[in-house]
mmCIF file of C-alpha atoms and ligand atoms in Angstrom:
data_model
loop_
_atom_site.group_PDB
_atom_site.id
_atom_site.type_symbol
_atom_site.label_atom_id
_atom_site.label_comp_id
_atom_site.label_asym_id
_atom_site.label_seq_id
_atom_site.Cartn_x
_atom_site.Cartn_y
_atom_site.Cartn_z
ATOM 1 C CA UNK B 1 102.606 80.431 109.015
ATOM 2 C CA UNK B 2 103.471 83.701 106.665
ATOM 3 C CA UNK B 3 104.685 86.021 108.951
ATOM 4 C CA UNK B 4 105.832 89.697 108.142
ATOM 5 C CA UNK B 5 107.877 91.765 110.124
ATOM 6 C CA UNK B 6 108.282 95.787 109.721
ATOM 7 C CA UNK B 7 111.265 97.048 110.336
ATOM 8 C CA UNK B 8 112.706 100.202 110.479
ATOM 9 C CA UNK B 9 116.641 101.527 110.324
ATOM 10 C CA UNK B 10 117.054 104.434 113.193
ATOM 11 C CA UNK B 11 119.998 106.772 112.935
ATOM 12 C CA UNK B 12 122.852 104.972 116.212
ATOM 13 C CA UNK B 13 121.060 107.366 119.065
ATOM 14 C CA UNK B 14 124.729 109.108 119.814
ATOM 15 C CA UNK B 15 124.780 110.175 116.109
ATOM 16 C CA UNK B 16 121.137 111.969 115.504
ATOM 17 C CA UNK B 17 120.908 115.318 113.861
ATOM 18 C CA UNK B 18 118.278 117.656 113.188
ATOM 19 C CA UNK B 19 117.782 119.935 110.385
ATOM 20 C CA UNK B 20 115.984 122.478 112.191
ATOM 21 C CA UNK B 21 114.763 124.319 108.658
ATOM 22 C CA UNK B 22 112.531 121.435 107.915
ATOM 23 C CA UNK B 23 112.525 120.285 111.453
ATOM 24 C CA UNK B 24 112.924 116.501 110.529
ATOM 25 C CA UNK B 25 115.580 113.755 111.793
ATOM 26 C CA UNK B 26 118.536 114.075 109.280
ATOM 27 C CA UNK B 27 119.290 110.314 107.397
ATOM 28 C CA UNK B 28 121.798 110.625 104.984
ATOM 29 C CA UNK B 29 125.189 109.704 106.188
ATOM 30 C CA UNK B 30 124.629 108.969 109.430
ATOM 31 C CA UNK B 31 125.281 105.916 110.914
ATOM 32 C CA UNK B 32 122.426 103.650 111.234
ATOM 33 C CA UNK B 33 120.944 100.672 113.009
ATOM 34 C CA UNK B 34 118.022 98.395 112.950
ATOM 35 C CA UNK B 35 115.250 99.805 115.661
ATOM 36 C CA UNK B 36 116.187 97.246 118.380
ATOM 37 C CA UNK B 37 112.933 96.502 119.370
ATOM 38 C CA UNK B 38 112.221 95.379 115.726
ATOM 39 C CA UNK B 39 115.330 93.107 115.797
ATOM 40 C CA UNK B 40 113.332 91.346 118.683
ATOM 41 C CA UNK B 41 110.067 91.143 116.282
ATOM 42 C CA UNK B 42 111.909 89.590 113.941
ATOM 43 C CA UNK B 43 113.894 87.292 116.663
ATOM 44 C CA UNK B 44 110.144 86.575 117.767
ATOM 45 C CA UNK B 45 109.140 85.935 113.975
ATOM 46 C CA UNK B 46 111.883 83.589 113.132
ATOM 47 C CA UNK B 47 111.178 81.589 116.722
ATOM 48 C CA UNK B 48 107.568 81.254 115.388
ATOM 49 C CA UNK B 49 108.576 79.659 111.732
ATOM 50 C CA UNK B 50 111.214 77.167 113.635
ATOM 51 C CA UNK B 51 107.804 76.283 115.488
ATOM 52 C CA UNK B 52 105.178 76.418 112.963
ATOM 53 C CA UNK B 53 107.163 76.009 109.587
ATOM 54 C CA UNK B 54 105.983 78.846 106.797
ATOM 55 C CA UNK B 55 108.407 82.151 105.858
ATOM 56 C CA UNK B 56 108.967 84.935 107.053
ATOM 57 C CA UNK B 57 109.210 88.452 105.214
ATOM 58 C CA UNK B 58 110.944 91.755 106.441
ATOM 59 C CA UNK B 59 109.554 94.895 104.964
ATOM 60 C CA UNK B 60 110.718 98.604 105.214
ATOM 61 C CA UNK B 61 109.877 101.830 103.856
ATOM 62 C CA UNK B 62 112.879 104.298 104.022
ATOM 63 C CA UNK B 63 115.454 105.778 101.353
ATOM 64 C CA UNK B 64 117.710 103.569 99.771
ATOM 65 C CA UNK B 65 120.568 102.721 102.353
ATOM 66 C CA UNK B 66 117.552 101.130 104.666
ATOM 67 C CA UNK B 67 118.427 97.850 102.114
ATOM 68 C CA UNK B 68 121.626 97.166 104.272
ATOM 69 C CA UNK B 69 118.958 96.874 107.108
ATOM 70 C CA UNK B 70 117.119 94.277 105.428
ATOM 71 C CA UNK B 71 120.159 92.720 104.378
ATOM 72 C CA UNK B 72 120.797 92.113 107.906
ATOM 73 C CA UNK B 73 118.097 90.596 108.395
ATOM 74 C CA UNK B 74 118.243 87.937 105.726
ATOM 75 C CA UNK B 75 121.427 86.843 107.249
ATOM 76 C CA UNK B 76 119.702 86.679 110.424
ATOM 77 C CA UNK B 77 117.535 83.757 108.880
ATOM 78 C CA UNK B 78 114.430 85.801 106.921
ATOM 79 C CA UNK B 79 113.026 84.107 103.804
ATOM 80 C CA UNK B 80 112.779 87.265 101.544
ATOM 81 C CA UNK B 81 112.891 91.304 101.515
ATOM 82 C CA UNK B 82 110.421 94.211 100.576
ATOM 83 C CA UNK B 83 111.992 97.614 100.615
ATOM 84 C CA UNK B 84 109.574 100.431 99.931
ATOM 85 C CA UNK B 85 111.329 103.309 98.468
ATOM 86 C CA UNK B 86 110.633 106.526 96.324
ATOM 87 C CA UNK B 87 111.722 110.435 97.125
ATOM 88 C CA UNK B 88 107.811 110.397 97.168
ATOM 89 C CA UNK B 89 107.770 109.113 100.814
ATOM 90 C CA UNK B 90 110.329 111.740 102.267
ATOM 91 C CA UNK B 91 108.711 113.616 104.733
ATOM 92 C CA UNK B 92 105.907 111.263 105.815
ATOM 93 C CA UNK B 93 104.233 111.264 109.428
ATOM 94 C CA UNK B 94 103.343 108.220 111.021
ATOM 95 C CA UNK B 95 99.728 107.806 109.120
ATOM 96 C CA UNK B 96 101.315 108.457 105.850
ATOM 97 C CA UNK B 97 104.090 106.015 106.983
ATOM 98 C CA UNK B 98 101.224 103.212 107.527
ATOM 99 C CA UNK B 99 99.044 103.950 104.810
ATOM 100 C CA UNK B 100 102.084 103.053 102.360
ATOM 101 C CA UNK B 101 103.756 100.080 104.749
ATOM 102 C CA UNK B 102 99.724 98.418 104.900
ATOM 103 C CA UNK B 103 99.595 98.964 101.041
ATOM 104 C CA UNK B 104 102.658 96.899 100.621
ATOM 105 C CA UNK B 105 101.467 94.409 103.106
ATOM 106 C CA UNK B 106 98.231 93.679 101.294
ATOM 107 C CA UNK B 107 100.009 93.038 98.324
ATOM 108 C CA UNK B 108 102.268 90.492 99.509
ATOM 109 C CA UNK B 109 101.727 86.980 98.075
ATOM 110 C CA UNK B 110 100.737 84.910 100.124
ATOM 111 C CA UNK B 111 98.901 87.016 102.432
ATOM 112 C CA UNK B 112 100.238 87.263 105.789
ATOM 113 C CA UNK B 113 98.715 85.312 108.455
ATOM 114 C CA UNK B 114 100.575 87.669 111.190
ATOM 115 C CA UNK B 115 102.284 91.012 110.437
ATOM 116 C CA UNK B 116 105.135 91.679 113.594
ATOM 117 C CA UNK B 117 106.226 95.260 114.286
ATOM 118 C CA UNK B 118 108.256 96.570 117.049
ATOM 119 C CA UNK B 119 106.380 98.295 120.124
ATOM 120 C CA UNK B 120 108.302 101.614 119.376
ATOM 121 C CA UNK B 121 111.262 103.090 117.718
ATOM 122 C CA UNK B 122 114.299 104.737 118.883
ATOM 123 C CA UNK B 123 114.282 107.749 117.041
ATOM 124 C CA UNK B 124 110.684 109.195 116.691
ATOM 125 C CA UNK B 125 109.204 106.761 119.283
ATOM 126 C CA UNK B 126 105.621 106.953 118.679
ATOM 127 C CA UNK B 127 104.072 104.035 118.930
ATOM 128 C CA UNK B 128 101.848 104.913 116.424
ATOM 129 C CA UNK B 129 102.727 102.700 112.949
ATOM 130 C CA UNK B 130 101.565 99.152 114.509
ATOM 131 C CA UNK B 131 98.195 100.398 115.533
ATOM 132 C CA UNK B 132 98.119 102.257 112.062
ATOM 133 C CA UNK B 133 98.695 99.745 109.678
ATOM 134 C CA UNK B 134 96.015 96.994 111.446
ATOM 135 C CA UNK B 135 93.097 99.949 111.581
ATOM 136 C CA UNK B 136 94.412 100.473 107.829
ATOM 137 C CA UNK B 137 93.857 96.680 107.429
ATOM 138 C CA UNK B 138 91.133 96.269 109.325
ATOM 139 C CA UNK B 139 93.079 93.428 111.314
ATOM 140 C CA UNK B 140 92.881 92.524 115.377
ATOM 141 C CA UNK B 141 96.165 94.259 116.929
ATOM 142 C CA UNK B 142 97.695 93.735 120.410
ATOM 143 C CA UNK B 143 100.160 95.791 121.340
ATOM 144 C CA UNK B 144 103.260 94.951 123.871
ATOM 145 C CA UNK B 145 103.501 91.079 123.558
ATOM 146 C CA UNK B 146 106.145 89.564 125.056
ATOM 147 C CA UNK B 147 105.249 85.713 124.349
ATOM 148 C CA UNK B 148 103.227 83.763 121.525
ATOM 149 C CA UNK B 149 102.044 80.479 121.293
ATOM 150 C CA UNK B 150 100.231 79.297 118.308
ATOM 151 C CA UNK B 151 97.148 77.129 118.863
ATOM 152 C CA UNK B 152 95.394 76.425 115.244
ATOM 153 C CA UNK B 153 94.290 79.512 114.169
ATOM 154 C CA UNK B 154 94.598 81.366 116.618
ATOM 155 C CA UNK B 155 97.767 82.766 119.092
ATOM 156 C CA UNK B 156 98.250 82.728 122.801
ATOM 157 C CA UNK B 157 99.372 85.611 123.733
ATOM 158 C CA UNK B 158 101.185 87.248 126.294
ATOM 159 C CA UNK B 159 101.710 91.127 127.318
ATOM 160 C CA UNK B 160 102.637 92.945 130.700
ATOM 161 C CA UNK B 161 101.768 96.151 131.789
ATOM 162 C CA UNK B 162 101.665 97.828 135.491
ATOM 163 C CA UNK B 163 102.913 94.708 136.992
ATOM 164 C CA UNK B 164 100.289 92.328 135.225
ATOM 165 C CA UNK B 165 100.765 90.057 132.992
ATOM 166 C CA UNK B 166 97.542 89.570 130.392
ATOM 167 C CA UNK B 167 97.166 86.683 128.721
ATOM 168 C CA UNK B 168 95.217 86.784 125.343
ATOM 169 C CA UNK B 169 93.721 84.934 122.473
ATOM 170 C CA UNK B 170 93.623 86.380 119.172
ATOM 171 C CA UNK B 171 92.955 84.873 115.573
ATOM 172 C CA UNK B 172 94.816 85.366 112.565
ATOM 173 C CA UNK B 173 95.457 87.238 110.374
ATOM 174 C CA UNK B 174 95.990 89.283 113.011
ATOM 175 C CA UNK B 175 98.676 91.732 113.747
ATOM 176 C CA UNK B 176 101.292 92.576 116.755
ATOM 177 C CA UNK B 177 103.528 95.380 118.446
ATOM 178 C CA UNK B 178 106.256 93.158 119.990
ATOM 179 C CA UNK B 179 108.412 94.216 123.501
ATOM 180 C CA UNK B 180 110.999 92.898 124.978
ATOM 181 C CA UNK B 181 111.123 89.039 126.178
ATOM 182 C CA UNK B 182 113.152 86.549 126.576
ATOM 183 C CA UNK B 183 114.401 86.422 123.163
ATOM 184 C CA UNK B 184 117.914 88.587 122.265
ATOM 185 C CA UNK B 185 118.912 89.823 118.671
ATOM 186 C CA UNK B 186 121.350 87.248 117.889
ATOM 187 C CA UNK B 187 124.705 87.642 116.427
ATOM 188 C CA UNK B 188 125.687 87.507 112.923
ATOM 189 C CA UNK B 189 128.026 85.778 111.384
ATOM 190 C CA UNK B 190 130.108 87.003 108.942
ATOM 191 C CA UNK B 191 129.214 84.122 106.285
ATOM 192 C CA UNK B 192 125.943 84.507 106.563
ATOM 193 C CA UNK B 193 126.441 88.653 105.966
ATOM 194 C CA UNK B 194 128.399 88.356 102.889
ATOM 195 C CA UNK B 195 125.832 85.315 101.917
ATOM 196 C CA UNK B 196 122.620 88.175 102.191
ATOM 197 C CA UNK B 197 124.797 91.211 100.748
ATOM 198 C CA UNK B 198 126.080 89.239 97.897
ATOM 199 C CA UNK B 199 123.173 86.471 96.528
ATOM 200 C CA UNK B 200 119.440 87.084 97.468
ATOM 201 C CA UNK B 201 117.338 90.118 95.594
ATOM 202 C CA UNK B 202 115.231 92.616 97.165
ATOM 203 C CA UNK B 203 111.822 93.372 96.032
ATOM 204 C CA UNK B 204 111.836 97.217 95.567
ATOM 205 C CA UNK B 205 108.614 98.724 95.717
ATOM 206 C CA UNK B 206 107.730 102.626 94.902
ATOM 207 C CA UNK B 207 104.483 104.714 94.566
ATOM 208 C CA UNK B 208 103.494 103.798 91.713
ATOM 209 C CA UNK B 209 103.707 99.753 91.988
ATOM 210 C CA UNK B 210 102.118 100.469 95.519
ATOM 211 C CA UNK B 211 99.052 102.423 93.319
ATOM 212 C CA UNK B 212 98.956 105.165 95.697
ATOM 213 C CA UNK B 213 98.306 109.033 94.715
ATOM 214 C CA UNK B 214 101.100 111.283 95.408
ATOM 215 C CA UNK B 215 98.719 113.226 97.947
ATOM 216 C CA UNK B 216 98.965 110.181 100.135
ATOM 217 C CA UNK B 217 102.348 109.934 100.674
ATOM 218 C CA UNK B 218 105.202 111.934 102.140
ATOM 219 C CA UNK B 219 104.672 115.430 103.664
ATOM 220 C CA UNK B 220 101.447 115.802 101.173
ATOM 221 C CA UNK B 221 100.002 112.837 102.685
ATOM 222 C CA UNK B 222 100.812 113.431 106.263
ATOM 223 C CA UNK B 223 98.215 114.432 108.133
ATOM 224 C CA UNK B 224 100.341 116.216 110.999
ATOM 225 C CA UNK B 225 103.950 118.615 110.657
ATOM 226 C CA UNK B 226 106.244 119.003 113.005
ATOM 227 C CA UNK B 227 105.885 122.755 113.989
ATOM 228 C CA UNK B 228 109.030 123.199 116.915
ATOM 229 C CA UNK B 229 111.387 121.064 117.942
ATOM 230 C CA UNK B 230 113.276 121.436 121.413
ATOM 231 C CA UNK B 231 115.221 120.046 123.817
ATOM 232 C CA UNK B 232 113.306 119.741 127.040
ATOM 233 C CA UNK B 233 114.812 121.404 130.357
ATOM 234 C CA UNK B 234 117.165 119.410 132.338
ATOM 235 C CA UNK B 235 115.013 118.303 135.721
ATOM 236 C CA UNK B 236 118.169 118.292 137.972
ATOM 237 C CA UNK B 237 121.284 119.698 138.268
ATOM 238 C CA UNK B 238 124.370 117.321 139.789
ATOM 239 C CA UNK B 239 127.071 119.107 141.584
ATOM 240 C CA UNK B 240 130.161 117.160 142.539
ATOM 241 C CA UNK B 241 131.646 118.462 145.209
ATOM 242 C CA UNK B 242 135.353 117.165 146.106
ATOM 243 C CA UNK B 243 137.787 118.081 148.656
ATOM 244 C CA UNK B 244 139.087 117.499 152.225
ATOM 245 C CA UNK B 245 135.929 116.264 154.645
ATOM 246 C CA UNK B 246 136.301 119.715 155.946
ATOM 247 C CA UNK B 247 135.825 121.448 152.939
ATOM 248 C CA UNK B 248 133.209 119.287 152.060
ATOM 249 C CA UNK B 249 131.288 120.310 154.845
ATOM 250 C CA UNK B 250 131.810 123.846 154.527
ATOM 251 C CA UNK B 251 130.881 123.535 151.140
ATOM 252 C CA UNK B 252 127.519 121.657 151.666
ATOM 253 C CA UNK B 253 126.376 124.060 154.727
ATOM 254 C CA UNK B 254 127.150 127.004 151.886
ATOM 255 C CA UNK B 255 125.288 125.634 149.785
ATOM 256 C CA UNK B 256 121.961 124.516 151.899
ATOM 257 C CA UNK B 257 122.184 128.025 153.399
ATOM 258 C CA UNK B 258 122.154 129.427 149.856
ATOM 259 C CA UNK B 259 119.074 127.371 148.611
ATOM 260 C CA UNK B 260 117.851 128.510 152.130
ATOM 261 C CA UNK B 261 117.015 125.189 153.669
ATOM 262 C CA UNK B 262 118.987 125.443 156.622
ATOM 263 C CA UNK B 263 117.935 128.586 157.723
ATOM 264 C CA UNK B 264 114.085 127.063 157.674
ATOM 265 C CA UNK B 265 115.420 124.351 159.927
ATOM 266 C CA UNK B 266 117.007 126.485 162.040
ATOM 267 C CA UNK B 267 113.997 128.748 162.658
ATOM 268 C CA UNK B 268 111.564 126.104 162.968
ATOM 269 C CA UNK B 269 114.149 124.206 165.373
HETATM 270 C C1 FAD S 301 104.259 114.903 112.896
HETATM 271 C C2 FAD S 301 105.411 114.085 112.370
HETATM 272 C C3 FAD S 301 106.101 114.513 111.233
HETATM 273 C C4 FAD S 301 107.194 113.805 110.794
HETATM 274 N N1 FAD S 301 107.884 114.272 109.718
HETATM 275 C C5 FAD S 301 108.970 113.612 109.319
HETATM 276 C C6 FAD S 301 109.736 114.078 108.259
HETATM 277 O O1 FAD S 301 109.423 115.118 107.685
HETATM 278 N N2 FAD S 301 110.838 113.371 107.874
HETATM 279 C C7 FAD S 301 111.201 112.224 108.531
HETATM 280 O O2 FAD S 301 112.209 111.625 108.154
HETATM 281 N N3 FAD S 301 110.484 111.739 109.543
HETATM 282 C C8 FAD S 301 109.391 112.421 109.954
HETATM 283 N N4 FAD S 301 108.677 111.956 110.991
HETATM 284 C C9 FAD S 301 109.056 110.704 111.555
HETATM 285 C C10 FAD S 301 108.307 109.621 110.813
HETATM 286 O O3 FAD S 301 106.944 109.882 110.756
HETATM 287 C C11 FAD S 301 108.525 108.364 111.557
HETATM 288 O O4 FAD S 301 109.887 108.030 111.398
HETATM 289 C C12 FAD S 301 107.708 107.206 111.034
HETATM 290 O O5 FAD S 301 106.396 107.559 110.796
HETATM 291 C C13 FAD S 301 107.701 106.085 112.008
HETATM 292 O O6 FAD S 301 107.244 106.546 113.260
HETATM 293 P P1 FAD S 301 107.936 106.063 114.573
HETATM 294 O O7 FAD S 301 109.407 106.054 114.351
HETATM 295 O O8 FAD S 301 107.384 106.860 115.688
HETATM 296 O O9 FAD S 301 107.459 104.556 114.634
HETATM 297 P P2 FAD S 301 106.728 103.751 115.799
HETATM 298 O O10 FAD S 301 105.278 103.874 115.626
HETATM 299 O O11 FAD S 301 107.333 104.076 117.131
HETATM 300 O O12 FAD S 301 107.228 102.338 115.303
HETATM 301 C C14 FAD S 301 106.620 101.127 115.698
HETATM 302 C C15 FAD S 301 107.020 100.056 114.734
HETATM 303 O O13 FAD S 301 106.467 100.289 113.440
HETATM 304 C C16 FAD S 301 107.357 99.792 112.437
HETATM 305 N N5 FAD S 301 107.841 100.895 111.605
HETATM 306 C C17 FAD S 301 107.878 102.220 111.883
HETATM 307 N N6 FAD S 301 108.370 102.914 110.857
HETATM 308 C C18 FAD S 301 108.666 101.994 109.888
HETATM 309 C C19 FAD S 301 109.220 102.068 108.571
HETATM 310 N N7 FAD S 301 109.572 103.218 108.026
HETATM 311 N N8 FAD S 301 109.369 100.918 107.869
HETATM 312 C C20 FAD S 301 109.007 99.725 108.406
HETATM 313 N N9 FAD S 301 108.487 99.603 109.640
HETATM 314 C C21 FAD S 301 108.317 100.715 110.365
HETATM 315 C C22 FAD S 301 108.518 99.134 113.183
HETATM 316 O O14 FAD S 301 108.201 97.779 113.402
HETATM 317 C C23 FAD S 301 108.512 99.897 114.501
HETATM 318 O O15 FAD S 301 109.136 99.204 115.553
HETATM 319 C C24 FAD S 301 107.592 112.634 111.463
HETATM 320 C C25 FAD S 301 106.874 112.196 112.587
HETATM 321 C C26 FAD S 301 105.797 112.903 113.036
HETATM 322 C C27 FAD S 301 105.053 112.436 114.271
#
């Protein structure tokens, strides 16, 4: 089975930055991570080929440091790397982010029978590039899966939601948003790291070996910008009151009677 797996590399979540002038997620020099849920797609992906034999392929559209994330996952076990990069693509929403990622897909050789992508991402969390790329593609897509069986042609499927589990059939070529199972990000070991970073090449792809116009990439060929960016209000606010038990007391009755909900009691007691 030729399986493809999208992944993306997220800024660590402690170290994101803003640049509030053009109101996007700041990249360079920060440190950065693969999106974990996309460490499970490819966990999921590499479970599949131990199953079903075939390779798989990790793709990824980001500036140039984003190689070290496909690097990784080469010594995690994948067969070969795509990395889609070009100043072109700076700036790009989430359609203009699929239109180039299924461009790059459809050109792959062999043809993927099953293209894996996380359910979400840490940083801009939208859901949206999975869904994308298989409308793009004009491919079946089920998103959430947590299990996969392959039966022929076609995939057993399993995804949870509300406290249901749904089991589905789909057939391939056919493409999935995968969530968390069973199945961890494994550990890498430091032979196989210096094995990727030092031996296997990288396919680089840009805009112009993709055949796309520069109107339908980046911020030209994003069909939504980011207008304000904000940090929503905090719901509650924690006190932590310490002291003798006394004090404590004194303290809480202050404060109820300030907030006024003891004087309610009282009246209606
Ligand atoms: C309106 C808008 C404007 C934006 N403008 C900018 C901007 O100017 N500059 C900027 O840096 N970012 C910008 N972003 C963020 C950028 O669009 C997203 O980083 C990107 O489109 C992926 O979206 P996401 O992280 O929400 O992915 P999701 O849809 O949450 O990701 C789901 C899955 O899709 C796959 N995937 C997602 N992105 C990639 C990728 N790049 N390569 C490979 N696989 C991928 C992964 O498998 C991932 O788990 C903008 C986002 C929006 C909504």
């Amino acid at each position: 089975m030729e399986i493809a797996v999208c992944v993306k590399q997220v800024p660590d979540v402690p170290s994101i930055r803003i640049d509030r002038k053009r109101m996007t997620v700041i990249r360079e020099g920060v440190e950065s991570i693969i999106n974990p849920m996309d460490q499970i797609a490819l966990e999921t992906a590499l479970d599949l080929r131990s199953r079903e034999g075939g390779q798989v392929t990790v793709i990824t559209m980001g500036p140039k440091q984003s190689e070290e994330a496909l690097r990784e996952c080469l010594a995690a076990g994948a067969d070969r790397a795509v990395l889609l990069s070009d100043p072109a693509f700076a700036g790009a929403d989430t359609l203009a982010t699929s239109r180039v990622l299924a461009k790059a897909l459809s050109r792959l050789r062999p043809l993927p029978d099953l293209i894996l992508c996380g359910v979400h991402t840490t940083d801009s969390d939208t859901g949206h590039v999975g869904p994308q790329i298989a409308e793009e593609l004009r491919l079946p897509q089920v998103c959430g899966v947590h299990e996969i069986h392959a039966e022929g042609q076609s995939l057993v499927l399993k995804k949870a939601h509300g406290g249901v589990v749904d089991t589905i059939r789909v057939v391939l070529p056919a493409l999935l948003t995968i969530n968390k199972g069973s199945l961890e990000s494994r550990h890498l070991r430091l032979g196989s790291l210096e094995k990727a970073f030092s031996g296997v090449g990288i396919t680089r792809w840009d805009r112009g070996d993709l055949g796309l116009r520069a109107g339908e990439v980046g911020l030209e060929g994003s069909a939504t910008h980011v207008w304000r960016l904000r940090n929503p209000p905090p719901k509650r606010n924690g006190v932590i009151i310490t002291g003798s038990p006394q004090r404590l007391v004194e303290h809480l009755l202050h404060k109820l009677e300030e907030l006024t909900l003891l004087e309610e009691e009282r009246g209606n007691g």
